[in-house]
Coordinates of C-alpha atoms and ligand atoms in Angstrom, one line a residue:
X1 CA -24.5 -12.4 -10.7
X2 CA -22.4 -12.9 -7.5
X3 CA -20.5 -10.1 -6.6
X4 CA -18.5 -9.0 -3.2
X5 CA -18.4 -5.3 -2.2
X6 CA -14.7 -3.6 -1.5
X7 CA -13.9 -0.7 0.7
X8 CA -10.1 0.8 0.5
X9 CA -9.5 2.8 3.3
X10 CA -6.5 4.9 2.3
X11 CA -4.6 8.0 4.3
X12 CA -6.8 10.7 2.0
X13 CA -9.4 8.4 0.4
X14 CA -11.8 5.9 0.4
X15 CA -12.8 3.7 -2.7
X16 CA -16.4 1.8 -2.4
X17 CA -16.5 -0.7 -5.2
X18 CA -18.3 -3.7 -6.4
X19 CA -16.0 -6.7 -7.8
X20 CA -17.0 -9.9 -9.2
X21 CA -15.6 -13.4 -7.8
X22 CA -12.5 -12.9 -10.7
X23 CA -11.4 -9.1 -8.9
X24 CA -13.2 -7.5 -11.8
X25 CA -14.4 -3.8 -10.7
X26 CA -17.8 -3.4 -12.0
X27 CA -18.5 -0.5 -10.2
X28 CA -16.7 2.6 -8.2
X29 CA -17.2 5.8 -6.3
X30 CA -14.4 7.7 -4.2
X31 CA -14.4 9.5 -1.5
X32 CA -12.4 11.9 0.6
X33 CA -11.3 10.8 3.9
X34 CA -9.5 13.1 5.5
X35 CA -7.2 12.5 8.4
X36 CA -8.7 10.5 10.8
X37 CA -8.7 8.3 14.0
X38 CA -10.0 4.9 14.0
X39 CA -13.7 6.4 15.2
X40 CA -14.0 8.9 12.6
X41 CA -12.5 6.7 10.6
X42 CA -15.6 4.5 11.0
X43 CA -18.4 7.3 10.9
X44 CA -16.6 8.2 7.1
X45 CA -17.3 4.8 5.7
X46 CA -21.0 4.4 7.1
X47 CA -22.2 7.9 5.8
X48 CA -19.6 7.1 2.2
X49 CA -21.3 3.9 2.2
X50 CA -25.0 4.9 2.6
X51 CA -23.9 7.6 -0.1
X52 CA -22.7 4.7 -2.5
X53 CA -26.2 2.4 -1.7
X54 CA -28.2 5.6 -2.4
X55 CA -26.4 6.9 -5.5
X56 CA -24.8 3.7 -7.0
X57 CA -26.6 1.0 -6.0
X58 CA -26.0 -3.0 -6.2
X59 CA -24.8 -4.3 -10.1
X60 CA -27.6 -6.9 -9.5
X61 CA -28.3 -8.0 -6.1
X62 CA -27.2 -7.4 -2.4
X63 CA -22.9 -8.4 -2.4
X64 CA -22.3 -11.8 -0.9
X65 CA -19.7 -10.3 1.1
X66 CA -17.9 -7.2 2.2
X67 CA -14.5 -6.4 2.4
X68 CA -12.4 -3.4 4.1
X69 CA -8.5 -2.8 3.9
X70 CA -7.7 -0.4 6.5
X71 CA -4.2 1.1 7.9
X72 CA -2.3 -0.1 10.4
X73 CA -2.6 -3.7 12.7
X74 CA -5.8 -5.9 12.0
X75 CA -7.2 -9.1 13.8
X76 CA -8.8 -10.5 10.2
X77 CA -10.1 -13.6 12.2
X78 CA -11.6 -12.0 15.0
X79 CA -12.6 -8.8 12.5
X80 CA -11.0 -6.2 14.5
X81 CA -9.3 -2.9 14.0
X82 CA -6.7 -2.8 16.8
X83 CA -4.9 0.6 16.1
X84 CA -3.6 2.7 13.4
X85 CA -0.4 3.4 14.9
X86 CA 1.1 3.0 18.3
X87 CA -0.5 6.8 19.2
X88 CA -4.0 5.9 17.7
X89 CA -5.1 3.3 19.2
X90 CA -8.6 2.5 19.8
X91 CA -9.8 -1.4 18.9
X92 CA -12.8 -1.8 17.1
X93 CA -14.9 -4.8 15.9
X94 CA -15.6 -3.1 12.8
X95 CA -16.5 -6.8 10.9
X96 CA -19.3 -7.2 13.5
X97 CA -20.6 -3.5 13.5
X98 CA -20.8 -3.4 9.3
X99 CA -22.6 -7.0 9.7
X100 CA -24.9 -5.1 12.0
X101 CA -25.6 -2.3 10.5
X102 CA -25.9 -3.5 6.4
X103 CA -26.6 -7.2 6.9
X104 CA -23.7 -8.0 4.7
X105 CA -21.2 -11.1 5.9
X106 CA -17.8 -8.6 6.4
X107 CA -14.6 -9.7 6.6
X108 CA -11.5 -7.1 7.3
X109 CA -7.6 -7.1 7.1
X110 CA -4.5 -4.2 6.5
X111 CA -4.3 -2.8 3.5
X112 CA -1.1 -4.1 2.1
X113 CA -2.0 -7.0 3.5
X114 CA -5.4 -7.0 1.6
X115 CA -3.1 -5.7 -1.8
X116 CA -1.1 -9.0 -1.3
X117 CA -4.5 -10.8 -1.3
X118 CA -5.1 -9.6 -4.5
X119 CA -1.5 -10.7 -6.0
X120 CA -2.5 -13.9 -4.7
X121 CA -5.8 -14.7 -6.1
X122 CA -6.0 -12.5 -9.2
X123 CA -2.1 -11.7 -9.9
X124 CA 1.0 -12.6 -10.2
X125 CA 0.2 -15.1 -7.4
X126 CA -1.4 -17.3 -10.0
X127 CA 2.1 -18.2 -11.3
X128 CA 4.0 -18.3 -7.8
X129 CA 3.6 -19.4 -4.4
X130 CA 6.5 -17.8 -3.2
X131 CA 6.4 -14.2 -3.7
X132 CA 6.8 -10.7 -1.9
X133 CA 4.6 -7.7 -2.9
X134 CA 6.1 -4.4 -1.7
X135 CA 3.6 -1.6 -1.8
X136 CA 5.4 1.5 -2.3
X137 CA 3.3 4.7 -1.7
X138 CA 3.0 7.1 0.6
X139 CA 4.8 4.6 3.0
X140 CA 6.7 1.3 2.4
X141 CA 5.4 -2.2 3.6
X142 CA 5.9 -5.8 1.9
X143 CA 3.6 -8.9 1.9
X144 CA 4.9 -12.2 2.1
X145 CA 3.4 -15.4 0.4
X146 CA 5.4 -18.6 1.0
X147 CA 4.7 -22.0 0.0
X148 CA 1.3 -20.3 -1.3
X149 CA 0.6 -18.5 2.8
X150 CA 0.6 -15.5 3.8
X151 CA 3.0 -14.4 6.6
X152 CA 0.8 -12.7 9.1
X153 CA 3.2 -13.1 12.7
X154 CA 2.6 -13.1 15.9
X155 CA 0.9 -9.6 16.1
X156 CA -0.2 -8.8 12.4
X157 CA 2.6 -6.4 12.5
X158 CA 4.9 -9.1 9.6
X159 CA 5.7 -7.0 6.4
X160 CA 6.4 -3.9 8.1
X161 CA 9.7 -3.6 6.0
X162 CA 9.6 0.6 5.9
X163 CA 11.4 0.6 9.0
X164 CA 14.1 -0.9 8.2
X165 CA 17.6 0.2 7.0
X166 CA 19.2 -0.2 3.7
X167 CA 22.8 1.4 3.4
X168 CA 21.6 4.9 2.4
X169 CA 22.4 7.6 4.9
X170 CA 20.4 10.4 5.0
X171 CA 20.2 11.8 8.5
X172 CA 16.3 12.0 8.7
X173 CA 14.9 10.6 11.7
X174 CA 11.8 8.2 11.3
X175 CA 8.4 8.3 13.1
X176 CA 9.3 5.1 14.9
X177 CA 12.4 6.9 16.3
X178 CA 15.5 4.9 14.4
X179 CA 17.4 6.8 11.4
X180 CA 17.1 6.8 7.7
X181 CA 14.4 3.8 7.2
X182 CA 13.6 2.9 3.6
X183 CA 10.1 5.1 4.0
X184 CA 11.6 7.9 5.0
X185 CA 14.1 8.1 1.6
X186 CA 11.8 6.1 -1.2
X187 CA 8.1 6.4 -0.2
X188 CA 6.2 9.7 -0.3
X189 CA 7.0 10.5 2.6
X190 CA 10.6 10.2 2.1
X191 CA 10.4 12.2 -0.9
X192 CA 9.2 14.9 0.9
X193 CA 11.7 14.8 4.1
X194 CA 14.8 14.1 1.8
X195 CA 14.1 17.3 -0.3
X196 CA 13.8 19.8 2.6
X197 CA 16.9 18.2 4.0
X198 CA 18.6 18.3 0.9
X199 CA 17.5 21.3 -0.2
X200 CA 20.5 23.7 0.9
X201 CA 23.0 21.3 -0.9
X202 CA 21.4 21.4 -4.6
X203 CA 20.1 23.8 -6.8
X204 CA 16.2 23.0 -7.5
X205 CA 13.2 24.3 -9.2
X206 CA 10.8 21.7 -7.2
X207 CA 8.2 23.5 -5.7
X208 CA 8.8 23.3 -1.7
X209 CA 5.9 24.3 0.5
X210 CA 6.4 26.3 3.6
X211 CA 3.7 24.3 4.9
X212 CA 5.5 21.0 6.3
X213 CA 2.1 19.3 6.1
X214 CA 2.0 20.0 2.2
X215 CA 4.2 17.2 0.4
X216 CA 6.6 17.9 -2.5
X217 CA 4.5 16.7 -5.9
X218 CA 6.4 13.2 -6.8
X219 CA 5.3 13.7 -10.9
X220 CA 7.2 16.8 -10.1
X221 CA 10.0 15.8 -8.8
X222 CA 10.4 12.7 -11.5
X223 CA 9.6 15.2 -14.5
X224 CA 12.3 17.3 -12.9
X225 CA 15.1 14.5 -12.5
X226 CA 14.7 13.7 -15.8
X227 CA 15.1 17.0 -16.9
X228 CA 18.4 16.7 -14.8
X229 CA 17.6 19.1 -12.0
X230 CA 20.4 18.4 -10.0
X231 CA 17.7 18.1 -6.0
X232 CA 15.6 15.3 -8.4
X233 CA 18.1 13.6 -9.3
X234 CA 19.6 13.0 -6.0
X235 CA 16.2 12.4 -4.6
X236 CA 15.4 9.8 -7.3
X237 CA 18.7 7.9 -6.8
X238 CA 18.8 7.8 -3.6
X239 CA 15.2 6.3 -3.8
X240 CA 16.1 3.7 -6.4
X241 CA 19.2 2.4 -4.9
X242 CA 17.0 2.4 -0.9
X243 CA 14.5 0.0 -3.3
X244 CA 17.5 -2.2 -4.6
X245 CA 18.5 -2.6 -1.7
X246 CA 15.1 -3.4 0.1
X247 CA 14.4 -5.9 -2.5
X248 CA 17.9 -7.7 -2.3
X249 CA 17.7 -7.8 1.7
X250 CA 14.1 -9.1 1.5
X251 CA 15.1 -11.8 -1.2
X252 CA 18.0 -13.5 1.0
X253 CA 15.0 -13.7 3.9
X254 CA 12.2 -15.8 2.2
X255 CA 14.0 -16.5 -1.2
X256 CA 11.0 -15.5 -3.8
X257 CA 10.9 -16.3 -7.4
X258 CA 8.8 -13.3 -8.2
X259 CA 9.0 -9.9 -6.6
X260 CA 6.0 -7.8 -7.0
X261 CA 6.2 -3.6 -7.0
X262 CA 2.9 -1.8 -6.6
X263 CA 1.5 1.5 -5.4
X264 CA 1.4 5.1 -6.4
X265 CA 5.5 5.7 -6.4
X266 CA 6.2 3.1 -8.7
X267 CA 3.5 2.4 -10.8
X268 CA 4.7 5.0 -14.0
X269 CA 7.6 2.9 -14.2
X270 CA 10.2 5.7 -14.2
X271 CA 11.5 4.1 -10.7
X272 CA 11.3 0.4 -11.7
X273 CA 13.7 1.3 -14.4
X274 CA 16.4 2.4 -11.8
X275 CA 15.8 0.2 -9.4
X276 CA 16.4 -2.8 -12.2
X277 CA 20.0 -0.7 -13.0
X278 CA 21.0 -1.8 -9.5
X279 CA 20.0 -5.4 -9.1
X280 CA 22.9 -7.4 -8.6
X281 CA 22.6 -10.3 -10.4
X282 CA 23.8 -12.7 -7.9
X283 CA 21.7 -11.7 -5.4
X284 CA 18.6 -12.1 -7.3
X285 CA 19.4 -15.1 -9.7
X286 CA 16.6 -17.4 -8.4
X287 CA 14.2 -14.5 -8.7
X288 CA 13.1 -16.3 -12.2
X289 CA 9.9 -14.3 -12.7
X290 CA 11.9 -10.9 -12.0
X291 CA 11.4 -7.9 -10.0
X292 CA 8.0 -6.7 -11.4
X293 CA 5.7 -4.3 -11.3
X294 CA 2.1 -5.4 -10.8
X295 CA -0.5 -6.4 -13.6
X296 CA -3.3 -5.3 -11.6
X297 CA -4.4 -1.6 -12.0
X298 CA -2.2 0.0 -9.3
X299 CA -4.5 2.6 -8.7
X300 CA -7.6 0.3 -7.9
X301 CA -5.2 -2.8 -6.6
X302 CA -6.7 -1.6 -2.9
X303 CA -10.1 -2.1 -4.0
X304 CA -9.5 -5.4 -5.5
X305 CA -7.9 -6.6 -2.2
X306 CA -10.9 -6.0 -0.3
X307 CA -13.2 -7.5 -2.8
X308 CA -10.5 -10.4 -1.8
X309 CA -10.8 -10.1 2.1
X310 CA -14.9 -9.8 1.1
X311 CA -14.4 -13.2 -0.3
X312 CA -12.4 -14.2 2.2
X313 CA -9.5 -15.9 -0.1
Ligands
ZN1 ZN1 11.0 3.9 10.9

């Protein structure tokens, strides 16, 4: 049986998998990784990965290939790792040194990039050649497939849509110093921002840490807006109309017929409803396969994308 070997390098953790050539998972393990530079980032998946050989093991034989999806800008021709973000920056050929060191063809790209890969090959992609897939988790980035390619740009940096602005003013001030992007108010950690700032104008019973590095629970916070708690449901519209808008901004640029929603934030549903509620229909007429969440196990699309970049689709 052929099969290609996946690793999904998240924020907190890494999933080692073994997918066969139609993005089946056969086999899993996960493993905390921690907060990391690009270094340590490389020491966690060799000892994960010996871990996995030793106490998981090949479905059959050696993988024909291995795949990684890793944060931030990646060379996926030349197989380098060329930073996380502007502060961690530290190239690496990681293709070459896992080739090295496990014998095992390897083949690397970003994450949401890698996610997109998957849509293409295994998802929604096999009804569309003109798509976007926005990833929406703890951050916010978009993939974009036209005419059946990938957008990659002139630095691997295309797709980084979380920094941009869509008509919801906040007042929080982004990592990469403008105001109010669309991470900062509908990804995770937007959530987490928008509630301490908000905090003082609405009564709440979402749990706030005193630790800023301890985000606000997002099942919490949708449990709560349902429940009408009047924090939650500012937080979740604010989210869902920053998404609308997103998605309607993004459609006038590359003119989709499908748009693809994936990731942690979105993948109960409970968002995707409200989001839908402020669609204009105009805007998105030519959208013909909707705006949609992805058929792909959100959870595991990660893996599946780099038992795509293994493949090298
Ligand atoms: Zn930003």
């Amino acid at each position: 049986m052929e099969t290609y070997l996946g690793i999904d390098l998240g924020g907190t953790k890494l999933l080692i998998g073994e997918v066969d050539s139609s993005g089946n998972i056969l086999k899993y393990k996960k493993y905390d990784s921690g907060y990391f530079n690009q270094q340590s980032a490389l020491d966690i998946i060799k000892t994960s990965l010996d871990n996995y050989i030793q106490t998981v093991g090949w479905t059959d034989k050696k993988p024909l290939g291995m795949g990684v999806g890793l944060i931030g800008r990646v060379d996926p021709e030349k197989g380098i790792w060329l930073q996380i973000d502007p502060s961690r920056t530290q190239p690496i050929p990681l293709a070459q040194e896992l080739f090295d060191l496990y014998g095992i063809p390897c083949h690397i790209d970003n994450d949401v990039k890698s996610a997109t890969r998957a849509e293409r090959h295994f998802g929604f992609g096999q009804l569309s050649r003109n798509f976007i897939y926005i990833n929406v988790g703890t951050g916010i980035a978009a993939g974009f497939v036209i005419n059946g390619r990938q957008i990659r740009g002139s630095h691997f940096n295309a797709g980084e849509v979380g920094h941009t602005q869509v008509g919801v003013n906040i007042g929080v001030r982004c990592g990469c110093g403008r105001m109010d992007c669309v991470e900062q108010i509908a990804a995770g950690i937007g959530f987490d921002s928008c509630a301490r700032l908000l905090k003082p104008r609405f009564e709440t019973n979402l749990f706030i840490s005193e630790n800023p590095g301890e985000r606000v629970n997002i099942k919490e916070v949708f449990d709560l807006s349902k429940k009408g708690d009047p924090l939650c449901v500012e937080l979740v519209e604010n989210a869902s109309l920053a998404l609308a808008n997103l998605i309607m901004n993004l459609v006038r640029v590359s003119d989709p017929d499908t748009v693809v929603l994936g990731g942690g934030l979105v993948s109960d549903g409970y968002i995707h409803t409200k989001i839908l509620e402020k669609l204009n229909a105009n805007t998105i007429r030519f959208v013909k396969n909707g705006v949609v969440i992805t058929k792909l196990n959100p959870d595991f699309i990660g893996l599946i994308g780099a038992g795509a970049v293994a493949m090298n689709v």
